Tab-separated table of C-alpha atoms in Angstrom:
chain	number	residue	atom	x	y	z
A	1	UNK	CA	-10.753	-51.653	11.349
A	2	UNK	CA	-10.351	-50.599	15.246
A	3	UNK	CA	-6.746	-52.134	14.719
A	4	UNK	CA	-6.016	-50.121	11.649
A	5	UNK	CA	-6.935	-47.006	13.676
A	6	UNK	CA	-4.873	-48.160	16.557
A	7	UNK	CA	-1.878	-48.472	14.384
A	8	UNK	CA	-2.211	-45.487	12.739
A	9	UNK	CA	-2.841	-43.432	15.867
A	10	UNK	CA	0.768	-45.187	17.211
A	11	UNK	CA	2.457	-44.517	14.558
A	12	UNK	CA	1.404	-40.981	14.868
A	13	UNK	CA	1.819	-40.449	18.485
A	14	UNK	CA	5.421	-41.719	17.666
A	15	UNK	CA	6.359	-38.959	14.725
A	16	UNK	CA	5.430	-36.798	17.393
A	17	UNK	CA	7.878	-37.827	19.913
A	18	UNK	CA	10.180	-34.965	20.871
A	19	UNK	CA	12.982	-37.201	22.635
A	20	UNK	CA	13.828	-39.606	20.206
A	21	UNK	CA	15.565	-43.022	21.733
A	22	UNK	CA	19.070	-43.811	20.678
A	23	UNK	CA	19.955	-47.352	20.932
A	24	UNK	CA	22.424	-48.000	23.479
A	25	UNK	CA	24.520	-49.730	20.827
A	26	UNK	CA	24.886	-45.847	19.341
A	27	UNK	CA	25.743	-44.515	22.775
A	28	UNK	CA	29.622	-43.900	23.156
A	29	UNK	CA	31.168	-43.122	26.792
A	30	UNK	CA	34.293	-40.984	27.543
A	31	UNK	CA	35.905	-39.886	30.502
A	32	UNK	CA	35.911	-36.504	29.635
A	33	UNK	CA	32.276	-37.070	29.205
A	34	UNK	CA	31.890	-38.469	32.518
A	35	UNK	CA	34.236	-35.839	34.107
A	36	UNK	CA	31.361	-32.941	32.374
A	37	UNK	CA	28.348	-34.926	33.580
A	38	UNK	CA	29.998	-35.203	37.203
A	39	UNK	CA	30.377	-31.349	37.359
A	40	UNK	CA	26.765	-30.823	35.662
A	41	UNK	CA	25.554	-33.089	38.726
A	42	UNK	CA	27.528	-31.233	40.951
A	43	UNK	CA	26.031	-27.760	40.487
A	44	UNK	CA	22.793	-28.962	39.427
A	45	UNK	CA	22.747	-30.777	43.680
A	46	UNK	CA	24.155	-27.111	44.705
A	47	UNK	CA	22.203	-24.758	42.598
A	48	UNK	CA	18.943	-26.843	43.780
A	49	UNK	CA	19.461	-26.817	47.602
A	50	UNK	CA	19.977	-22.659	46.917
A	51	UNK	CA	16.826	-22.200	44.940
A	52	UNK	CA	15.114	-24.333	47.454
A	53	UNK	CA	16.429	-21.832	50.445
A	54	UNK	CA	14.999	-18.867	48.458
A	55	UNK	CA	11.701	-20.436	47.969
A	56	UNK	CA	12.032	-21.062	52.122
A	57	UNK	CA	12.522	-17.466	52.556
A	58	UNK	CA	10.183	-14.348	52.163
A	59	UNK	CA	10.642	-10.432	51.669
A	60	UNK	CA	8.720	-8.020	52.460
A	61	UNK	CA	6.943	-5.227	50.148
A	62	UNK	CA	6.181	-1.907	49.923
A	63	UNK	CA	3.741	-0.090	48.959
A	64	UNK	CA	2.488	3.862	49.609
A	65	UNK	CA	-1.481	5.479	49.120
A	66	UNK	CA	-2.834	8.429	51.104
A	67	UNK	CA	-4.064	8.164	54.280
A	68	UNK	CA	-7.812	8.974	54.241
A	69	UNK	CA	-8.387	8.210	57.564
A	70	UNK	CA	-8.061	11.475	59.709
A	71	UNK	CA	-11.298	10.992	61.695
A	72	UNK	CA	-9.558	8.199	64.713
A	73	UNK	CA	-8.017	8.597	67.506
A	74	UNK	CA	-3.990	8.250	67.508
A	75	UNK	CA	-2.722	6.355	70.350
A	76	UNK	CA	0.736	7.033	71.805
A	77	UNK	CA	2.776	4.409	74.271
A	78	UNK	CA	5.063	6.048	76.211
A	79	UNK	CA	7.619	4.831	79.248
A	80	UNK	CA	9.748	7.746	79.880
A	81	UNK	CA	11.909	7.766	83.162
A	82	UNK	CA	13.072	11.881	83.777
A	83	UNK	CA	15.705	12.030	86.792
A	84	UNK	CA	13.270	14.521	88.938
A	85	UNK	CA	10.622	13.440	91.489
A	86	UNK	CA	7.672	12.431	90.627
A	87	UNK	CA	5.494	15.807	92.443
A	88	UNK	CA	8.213	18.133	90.546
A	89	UNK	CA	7.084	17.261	86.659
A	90	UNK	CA	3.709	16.657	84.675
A	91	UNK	CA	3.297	15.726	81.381
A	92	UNK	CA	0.522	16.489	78.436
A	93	UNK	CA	0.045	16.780	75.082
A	94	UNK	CA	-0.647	20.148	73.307
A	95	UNK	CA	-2.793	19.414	70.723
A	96	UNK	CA	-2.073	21.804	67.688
A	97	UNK	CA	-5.911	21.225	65.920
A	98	UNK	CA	-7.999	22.885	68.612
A	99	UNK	CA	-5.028	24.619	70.205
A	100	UNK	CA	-5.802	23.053	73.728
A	101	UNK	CA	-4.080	20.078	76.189
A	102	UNK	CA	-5.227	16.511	75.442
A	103	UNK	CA	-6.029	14.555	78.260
A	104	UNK	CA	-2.997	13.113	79.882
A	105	UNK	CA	-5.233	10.982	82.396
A	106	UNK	CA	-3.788	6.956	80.851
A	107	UNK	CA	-0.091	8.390	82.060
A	108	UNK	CA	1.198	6.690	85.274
A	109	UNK	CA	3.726	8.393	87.182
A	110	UNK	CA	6.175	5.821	89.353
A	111	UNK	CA	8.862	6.489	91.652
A	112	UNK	CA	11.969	4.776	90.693
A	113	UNK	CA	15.451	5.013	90.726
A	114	UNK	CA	16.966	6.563	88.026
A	115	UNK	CA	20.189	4.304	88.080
A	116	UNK	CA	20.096	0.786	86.199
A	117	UNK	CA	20.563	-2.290	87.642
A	118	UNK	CA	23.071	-5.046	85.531
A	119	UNK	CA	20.670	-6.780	83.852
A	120	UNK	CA	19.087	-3.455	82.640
A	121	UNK	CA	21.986	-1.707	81.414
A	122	UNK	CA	23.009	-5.243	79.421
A	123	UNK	CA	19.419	-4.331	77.880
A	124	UNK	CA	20.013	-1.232	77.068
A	125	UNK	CA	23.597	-1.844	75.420
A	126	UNK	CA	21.747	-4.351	73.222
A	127	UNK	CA	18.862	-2.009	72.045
A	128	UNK	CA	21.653	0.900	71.528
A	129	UNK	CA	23.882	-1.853	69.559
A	130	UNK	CA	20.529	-2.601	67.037
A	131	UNK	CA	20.086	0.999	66.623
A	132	UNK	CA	23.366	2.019	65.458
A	133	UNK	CA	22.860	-1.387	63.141
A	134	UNK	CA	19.335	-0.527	61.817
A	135	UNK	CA	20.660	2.897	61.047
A	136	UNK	CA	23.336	1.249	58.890
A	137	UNK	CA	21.938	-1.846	57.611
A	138	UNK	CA	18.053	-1.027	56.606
A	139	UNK	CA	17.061	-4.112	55.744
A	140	UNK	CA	17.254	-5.523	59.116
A	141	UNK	CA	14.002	-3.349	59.466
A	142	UNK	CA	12.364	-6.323	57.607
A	143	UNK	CA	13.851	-8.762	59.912
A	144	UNK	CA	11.900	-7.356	62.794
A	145	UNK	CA	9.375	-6.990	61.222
A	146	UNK	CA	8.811	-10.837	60.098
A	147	UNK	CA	9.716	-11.852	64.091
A	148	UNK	CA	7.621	-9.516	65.759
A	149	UNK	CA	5.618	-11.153	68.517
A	150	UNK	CA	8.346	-13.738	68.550
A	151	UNK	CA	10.710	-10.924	70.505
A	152	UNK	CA	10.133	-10.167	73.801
A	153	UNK	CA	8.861	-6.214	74.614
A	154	UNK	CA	11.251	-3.926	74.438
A	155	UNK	CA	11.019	-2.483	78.321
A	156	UNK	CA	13.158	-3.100	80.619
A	157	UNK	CA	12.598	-5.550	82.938
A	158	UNK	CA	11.914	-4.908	86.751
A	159	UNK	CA	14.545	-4.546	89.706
A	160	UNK	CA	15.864	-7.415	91.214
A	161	UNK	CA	18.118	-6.182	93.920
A	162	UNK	CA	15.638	-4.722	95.850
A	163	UNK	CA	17.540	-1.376	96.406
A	164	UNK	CA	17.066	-0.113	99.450
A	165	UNK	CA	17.530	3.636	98.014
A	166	UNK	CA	15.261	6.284	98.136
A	167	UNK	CA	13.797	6.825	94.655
A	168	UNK	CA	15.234	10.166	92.602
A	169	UNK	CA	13.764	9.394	89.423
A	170	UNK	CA	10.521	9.502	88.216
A	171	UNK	CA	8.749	6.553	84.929
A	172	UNK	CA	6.272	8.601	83.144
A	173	UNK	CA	4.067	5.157	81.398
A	174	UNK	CA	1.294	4.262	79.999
A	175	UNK	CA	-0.529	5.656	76.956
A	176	UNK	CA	-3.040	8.202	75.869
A	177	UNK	CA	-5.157	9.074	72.976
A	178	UNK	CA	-4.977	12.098	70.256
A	179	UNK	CA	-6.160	13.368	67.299
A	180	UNK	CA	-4.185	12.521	64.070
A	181	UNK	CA	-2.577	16.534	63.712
A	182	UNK	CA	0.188	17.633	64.630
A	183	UNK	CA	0.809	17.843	68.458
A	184	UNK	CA	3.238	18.154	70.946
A	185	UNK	CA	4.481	15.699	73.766
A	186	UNK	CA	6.187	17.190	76.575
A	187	UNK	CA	7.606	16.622	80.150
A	188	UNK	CA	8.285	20.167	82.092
A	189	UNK	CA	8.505	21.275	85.796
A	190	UNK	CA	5.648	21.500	87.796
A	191	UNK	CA	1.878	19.637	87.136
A	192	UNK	CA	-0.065	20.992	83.895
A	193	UNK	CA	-3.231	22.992	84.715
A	194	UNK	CA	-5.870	24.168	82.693
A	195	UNK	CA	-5.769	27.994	81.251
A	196	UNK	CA	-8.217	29.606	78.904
A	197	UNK	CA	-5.990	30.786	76.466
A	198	UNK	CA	-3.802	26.998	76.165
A	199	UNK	CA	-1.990	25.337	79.227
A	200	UNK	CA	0.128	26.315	82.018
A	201	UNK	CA	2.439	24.392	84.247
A	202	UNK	CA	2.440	25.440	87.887
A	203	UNK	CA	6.468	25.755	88.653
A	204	UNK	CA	6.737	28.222	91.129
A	205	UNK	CA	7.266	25.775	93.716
A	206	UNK	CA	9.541	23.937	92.498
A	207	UNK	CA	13.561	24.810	93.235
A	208	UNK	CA	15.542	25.970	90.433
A	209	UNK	CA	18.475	23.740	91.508
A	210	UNK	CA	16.393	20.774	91.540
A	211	UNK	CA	15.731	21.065	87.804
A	212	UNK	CA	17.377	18.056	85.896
A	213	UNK	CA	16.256	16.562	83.086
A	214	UNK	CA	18.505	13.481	82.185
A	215	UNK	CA	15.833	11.250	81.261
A	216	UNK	CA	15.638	7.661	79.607
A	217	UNK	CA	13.376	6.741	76.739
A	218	UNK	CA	12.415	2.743	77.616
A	219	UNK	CA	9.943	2.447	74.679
A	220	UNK	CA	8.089	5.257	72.488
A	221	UNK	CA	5.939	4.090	69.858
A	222	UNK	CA	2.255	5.237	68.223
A	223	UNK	CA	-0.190	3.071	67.024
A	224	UNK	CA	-1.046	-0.246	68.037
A	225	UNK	CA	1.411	-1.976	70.489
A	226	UNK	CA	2.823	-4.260	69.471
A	227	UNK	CA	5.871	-7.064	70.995
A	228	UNK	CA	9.059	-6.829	69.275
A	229	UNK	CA	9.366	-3.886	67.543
A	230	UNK	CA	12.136	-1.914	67.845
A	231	UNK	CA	11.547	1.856	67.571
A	232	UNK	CA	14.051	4.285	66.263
A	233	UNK	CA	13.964	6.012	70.228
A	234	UNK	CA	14.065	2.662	72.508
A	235	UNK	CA	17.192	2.698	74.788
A	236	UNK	CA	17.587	6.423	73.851
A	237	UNK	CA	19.337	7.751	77.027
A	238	UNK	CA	20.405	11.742	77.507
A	239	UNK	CA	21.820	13.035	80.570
A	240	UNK	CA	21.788	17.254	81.363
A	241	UNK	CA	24.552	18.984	81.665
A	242	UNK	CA	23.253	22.244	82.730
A	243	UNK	CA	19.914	22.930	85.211
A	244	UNK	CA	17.888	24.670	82.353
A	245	UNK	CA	18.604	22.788	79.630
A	246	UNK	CA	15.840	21.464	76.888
A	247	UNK	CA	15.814	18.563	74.828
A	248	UNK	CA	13.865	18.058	71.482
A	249	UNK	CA	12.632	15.450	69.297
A	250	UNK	CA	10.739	16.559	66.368
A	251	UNK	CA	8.938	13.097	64.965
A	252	UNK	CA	7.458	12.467	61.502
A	253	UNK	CA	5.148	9.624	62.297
A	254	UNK	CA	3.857	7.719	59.308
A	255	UNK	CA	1.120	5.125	59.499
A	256	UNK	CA	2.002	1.329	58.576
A	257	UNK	CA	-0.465	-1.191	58.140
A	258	UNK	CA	2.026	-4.629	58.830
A	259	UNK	CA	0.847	-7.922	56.924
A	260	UNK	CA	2.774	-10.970	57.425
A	261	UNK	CA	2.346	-14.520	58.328
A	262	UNK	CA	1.859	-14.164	62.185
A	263	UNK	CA	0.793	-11.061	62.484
A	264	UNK	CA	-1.656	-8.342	60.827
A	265	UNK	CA	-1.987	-4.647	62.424
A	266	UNK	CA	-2.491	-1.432	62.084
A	267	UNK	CA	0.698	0.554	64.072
A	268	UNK	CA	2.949	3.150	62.681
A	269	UNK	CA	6.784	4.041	62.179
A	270	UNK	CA	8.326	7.085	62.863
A	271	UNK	CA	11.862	8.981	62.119
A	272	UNK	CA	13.027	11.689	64.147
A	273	UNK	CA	15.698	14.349	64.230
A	274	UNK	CA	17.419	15.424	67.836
A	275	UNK	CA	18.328	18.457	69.131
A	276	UNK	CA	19.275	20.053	72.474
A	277	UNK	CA	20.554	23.159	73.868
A	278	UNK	CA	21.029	25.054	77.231
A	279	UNK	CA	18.008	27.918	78.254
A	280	UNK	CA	19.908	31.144	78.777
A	281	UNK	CA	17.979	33.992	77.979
A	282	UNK	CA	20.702	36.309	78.775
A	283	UNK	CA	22.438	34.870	75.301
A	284	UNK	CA	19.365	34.922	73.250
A	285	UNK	CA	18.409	31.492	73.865
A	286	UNK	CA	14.913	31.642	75.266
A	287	UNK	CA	12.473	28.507	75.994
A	288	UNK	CA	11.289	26.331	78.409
A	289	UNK	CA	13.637	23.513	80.201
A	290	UNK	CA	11.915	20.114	79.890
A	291	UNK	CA	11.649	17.203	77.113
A	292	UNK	CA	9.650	18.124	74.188
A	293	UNK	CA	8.314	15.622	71.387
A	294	UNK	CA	7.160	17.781	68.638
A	295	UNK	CA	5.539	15.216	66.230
A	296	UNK	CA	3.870	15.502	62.507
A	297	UNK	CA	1.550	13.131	61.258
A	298	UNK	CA	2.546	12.196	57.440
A	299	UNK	CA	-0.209	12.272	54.463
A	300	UNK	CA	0.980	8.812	53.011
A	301	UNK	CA	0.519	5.365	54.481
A	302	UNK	CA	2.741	2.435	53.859
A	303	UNK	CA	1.313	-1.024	53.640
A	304	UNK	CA	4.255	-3.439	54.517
A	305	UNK	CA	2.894	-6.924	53.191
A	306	UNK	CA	5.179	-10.739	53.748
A	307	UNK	CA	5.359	-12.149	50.312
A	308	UNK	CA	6.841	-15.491	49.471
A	309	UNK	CA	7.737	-17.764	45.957
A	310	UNK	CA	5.058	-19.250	44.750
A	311	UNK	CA	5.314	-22.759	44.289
A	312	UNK	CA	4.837	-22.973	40.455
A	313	UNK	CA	7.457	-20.604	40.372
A	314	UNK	CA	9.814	-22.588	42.266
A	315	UNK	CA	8.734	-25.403	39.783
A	316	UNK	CA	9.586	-23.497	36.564
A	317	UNK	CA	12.947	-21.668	38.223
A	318	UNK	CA	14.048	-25.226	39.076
A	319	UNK	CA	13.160	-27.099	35.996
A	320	UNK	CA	15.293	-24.252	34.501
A	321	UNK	CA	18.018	-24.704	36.550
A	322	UNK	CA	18.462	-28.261	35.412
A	323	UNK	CA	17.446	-27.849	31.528
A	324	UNK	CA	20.316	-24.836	31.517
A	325	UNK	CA	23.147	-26.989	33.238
A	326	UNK	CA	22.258	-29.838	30.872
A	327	UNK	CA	22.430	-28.077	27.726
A	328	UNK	CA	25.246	-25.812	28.487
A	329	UNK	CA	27.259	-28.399	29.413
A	330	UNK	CA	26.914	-30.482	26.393
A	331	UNK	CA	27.712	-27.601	24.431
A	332	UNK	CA	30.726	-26.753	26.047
A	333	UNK	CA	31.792	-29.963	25.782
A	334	UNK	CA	31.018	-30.869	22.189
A	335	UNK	CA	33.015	-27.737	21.707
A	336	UNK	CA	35.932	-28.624	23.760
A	337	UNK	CA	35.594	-32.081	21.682
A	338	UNK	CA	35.926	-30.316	18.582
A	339	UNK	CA	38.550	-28.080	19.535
A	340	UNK	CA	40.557	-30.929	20.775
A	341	UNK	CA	40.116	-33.308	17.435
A	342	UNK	CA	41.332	-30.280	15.469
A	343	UNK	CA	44.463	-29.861	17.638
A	344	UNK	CA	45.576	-33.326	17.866
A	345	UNK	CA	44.451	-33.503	13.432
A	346	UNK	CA	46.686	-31.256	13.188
A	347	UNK	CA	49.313	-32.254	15.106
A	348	UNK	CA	48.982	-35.855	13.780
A	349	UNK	CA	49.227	-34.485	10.610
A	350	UNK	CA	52.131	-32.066	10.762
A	351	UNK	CA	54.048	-35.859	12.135
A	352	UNK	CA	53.210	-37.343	8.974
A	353	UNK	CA	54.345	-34.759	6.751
A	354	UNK	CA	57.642	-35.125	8.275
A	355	UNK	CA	57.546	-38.748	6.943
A	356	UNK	CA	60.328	-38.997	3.996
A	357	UNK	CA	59.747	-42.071	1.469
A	358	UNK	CA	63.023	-42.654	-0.423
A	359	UNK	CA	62.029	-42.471	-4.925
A	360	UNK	CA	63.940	-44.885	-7.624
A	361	UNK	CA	64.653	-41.138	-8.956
A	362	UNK	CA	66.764	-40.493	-6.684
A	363	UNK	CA	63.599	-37.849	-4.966
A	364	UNK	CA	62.414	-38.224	-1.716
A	365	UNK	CA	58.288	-38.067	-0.964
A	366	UNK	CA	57.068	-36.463	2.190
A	367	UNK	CA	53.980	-38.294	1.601
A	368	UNK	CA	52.963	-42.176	3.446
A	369	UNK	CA	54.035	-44.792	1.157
A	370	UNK	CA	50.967	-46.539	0.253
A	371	UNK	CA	50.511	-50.050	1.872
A	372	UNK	CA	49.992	-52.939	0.160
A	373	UNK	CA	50.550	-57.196	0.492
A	374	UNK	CA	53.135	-57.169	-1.513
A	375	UNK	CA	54.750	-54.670	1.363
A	376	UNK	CA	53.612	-57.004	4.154
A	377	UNK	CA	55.845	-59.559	3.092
C-alpha cells in the first residue's frame, strides 16, 4: 500500500515537471547554434559583471519636510583672512530676531600674511577647480558627500617657509553661536562696541587709506563641522580695487540632516548670490565698506540618506538578465532558422523547376522524372 502511494505520488510529482528532459538522442547541434549560444554567453559574462558594479554602488536620496526645530542654537565656522591688521577690523553678527549683536567672543583674530605660500595657492587652485565643476556637474555633490571624513579639511595648511615678513593680513577663525533667523555676518573697520539702539564700530581711528578689504574665504560653513565637505564659498578669494569698497554675500542656508554609511549628522548647505560695488556717496551709492554675509535660514529641511540594491533585488535583476538572453536568443535564432529554410526551399526549388524531362510526344516536362530500378540500370 505505502508503495502504491509512493508511485502514485512520483508519477505525480513528474506531470508536474516544468522542464521536461529531452533525450540526448533528440538533441541536434549546429554551428550556427553554437555561434548564438557563444554570443548569449558572451553578454550574459558582460551584462553580469555590470549589474554586479551597480549593486557595488549606492546613490543618494532626497527627501524635503519642514523644519520644526527653531528653538537651537545655529553654529557658524568661519576662517576668513581680510588684508588689514588685525587692531583695524572686528567682526559680529547682527542678529535680525532681537535686533541686537550676537556674541562674537569664539572668533580668533591672527596675524598673518596675506600672501600664499606654493603649497597653499596649489590648494586653492584645486578647491576653485571643484567649484567651477560642482557648479556644472551636480551630482558630484553626492560624491562628497559619500567620502566625507575620508577628505582631508578644507583649510589651508600652515606656512612652511617661515617668512620672515611682517604680517599685513589679518585670519578672522573660529566659530560662534546664533539663533536660527535671519542675521547678518560682517567684517568692518574698527572693533564692534555695544550701543543701545543696535551696534557701532569704533572707526575713527583708523586711516582712510589703510582701508582694504581683499579678503580670502578658507572655509565657511553652518552646522556641524564636518571633514571633507566642500562648501559653495571655500577658496573664494576677492581682492579691492578701490579703498571704500563693500562686498556682499547674501546666503540661503538650508538645514541637511546627512545619512550614509560612515557618517550620520546634522550640518547644513547653503547657496549664495555675490555682489560688490564701490561706496561713493557723492554718486548715490551709500553704505558701509567691509564684508557683509547677509544670510536667511530656509523653512524646509532636506534629509540626504545613502541607499544601496538590495540583495534580493540583485538576485531577481540577475536571474532576469540570464532568463532574457536565453530566450531571446533562441527566438531569434529559430527565426533566422526559419527564414533561412524558406530561402534556400525556395531557391532549391526554383533549380528544379528549371529541370526539362524530354516526352515520347515530342513535349518536354519541367517536372523530376520519377526514379525507379528499372532507371538505375
Amino acid at each position: 500500500m505505502r508503495r502504491l502511494n509512493r508511485k502514485k505520488t512520483l508519477n505525480l510529482m513528474k506531470e508536474l515537471d516544468a522542464f521536461p528532459k529531452v533525450p540526448e538522442s533528440y538533441v541536434e547541434t549546429s554551428a550556427s547554434g553554437g555561434t548564438v549560444s557563444l554570443i548569449a554567453f558572451t553578454t550574459i559574462a558582460f551584462l553580469t559583471i555590470m549589474e554586479f558594479m551597480v549593486y557595488r554602488d549606492t546613490w543618494m536620496k532626497y527627501e524635503y519636510e519642514v523644519d520644526k526645530d527653531f528653538t537651537s542654537k545655529l553654529r557658524i565656522n568661519i576662517d576668513i583672512t581680510v588684508a588689514m591688521r588685525c587692531q583695524y577690523v572686528g567682526a559680529d553678527v547682527l542678529d535680525l530676531a532681537e535686533t541686537m549683536v550676537a556674541s562674537a567672543d569664539g572668533l580668533i583674530y591672527e596675524p598673518v600674511v596675506f600672501e600664499l605660500t606654493p603649497q597653499q595657492k596649489e590648494l586653492q587652485r584645486m578647491l576653485q577647480l571643484i567649484q567651477s565643476r560642482l557648479q556644472e556637474e551636480h551630482s558630484l555633490q553626492d560624491v562628497i558627500f559619500k567620502s566625507a571624513f575620508k577628505s582631508a579639511s578644507t583649510a589651508l595648511p600652515p606656512r612652511e617657509d617661515n617668512s620672515l615678513q611682517s604680517p599685513d593680513a589679518c585670519r578672522i577663525h573660529g566659530h560662534l553661536y546664533v539663533n536660527k533667523v535671519a542675521g547678518n555676518f560682517h567684517i568692518t573697520v574698527g572693533k564692534a562696541i555695544p550701543h543701545p539702539r543696535g551696534h557701532a564700530h569704533l572707526a575713527a581711528l583708523v586711516s582712510h587709506e589703510s582701508y582694504n578689504f581683499s579678503h580670502r574665504i578658507d572655509h565657511l560653513s553652518f552646522g556641524e563641522l564636518i571633514p571633507g565637505i566642500i562648501n559653495p564659498l571655500d577658496g573664494t578669494e576677492k581682492i579691492a580695487s578701490d579703498h571704500n569698497q563693500m562686498f556682499q554675500y547674501f546666503i540661503t542656508v538650508v538645514p541637511t540632516k546627512l545619512h550614509t554609511y560612515k557618517i550620520s549628522a546634522e550640518t547644513h548647505q547653503f547657496s549664495v548670490t555675490e555682489r560688490e560695488r564701490v561706496i561713493n556717496h557723492a554718486a548715490g551709492s551709500h553704505g558701509v565698506s567691509g564684508i557683509f554675509m547677509k544670510y536667511d535660514i530656509s523653512s524646509l529641511m532636506v534629509t540626504v540618506t545613502e541607499e544601496h540594491m538590495p540583495f534580493w533585488q540583485f538576485l531577481v535583476r540577475l536571474c532576469g538578465i540570464i532568463g532574457g538572453i536565453f530566450s531571446t536568443t533562441g527566438i531569434l535564432h529559430g527565426f533566422g532558422r526559419f527564414v533561412a529554410e524558406i530561402i534556400f526551399c525556395r531557391f532549391r526549388l526554383g533549380s528544379y523547376r528549371s529541370t526539362s524531362v524530354p516526352l515520347p510526344d515530342g513535349h518536354t516536362s519541367n517536372h523530376l522524372p520519377l526514379i525507379t530500378d528499372n532507371s538505375t540500370h
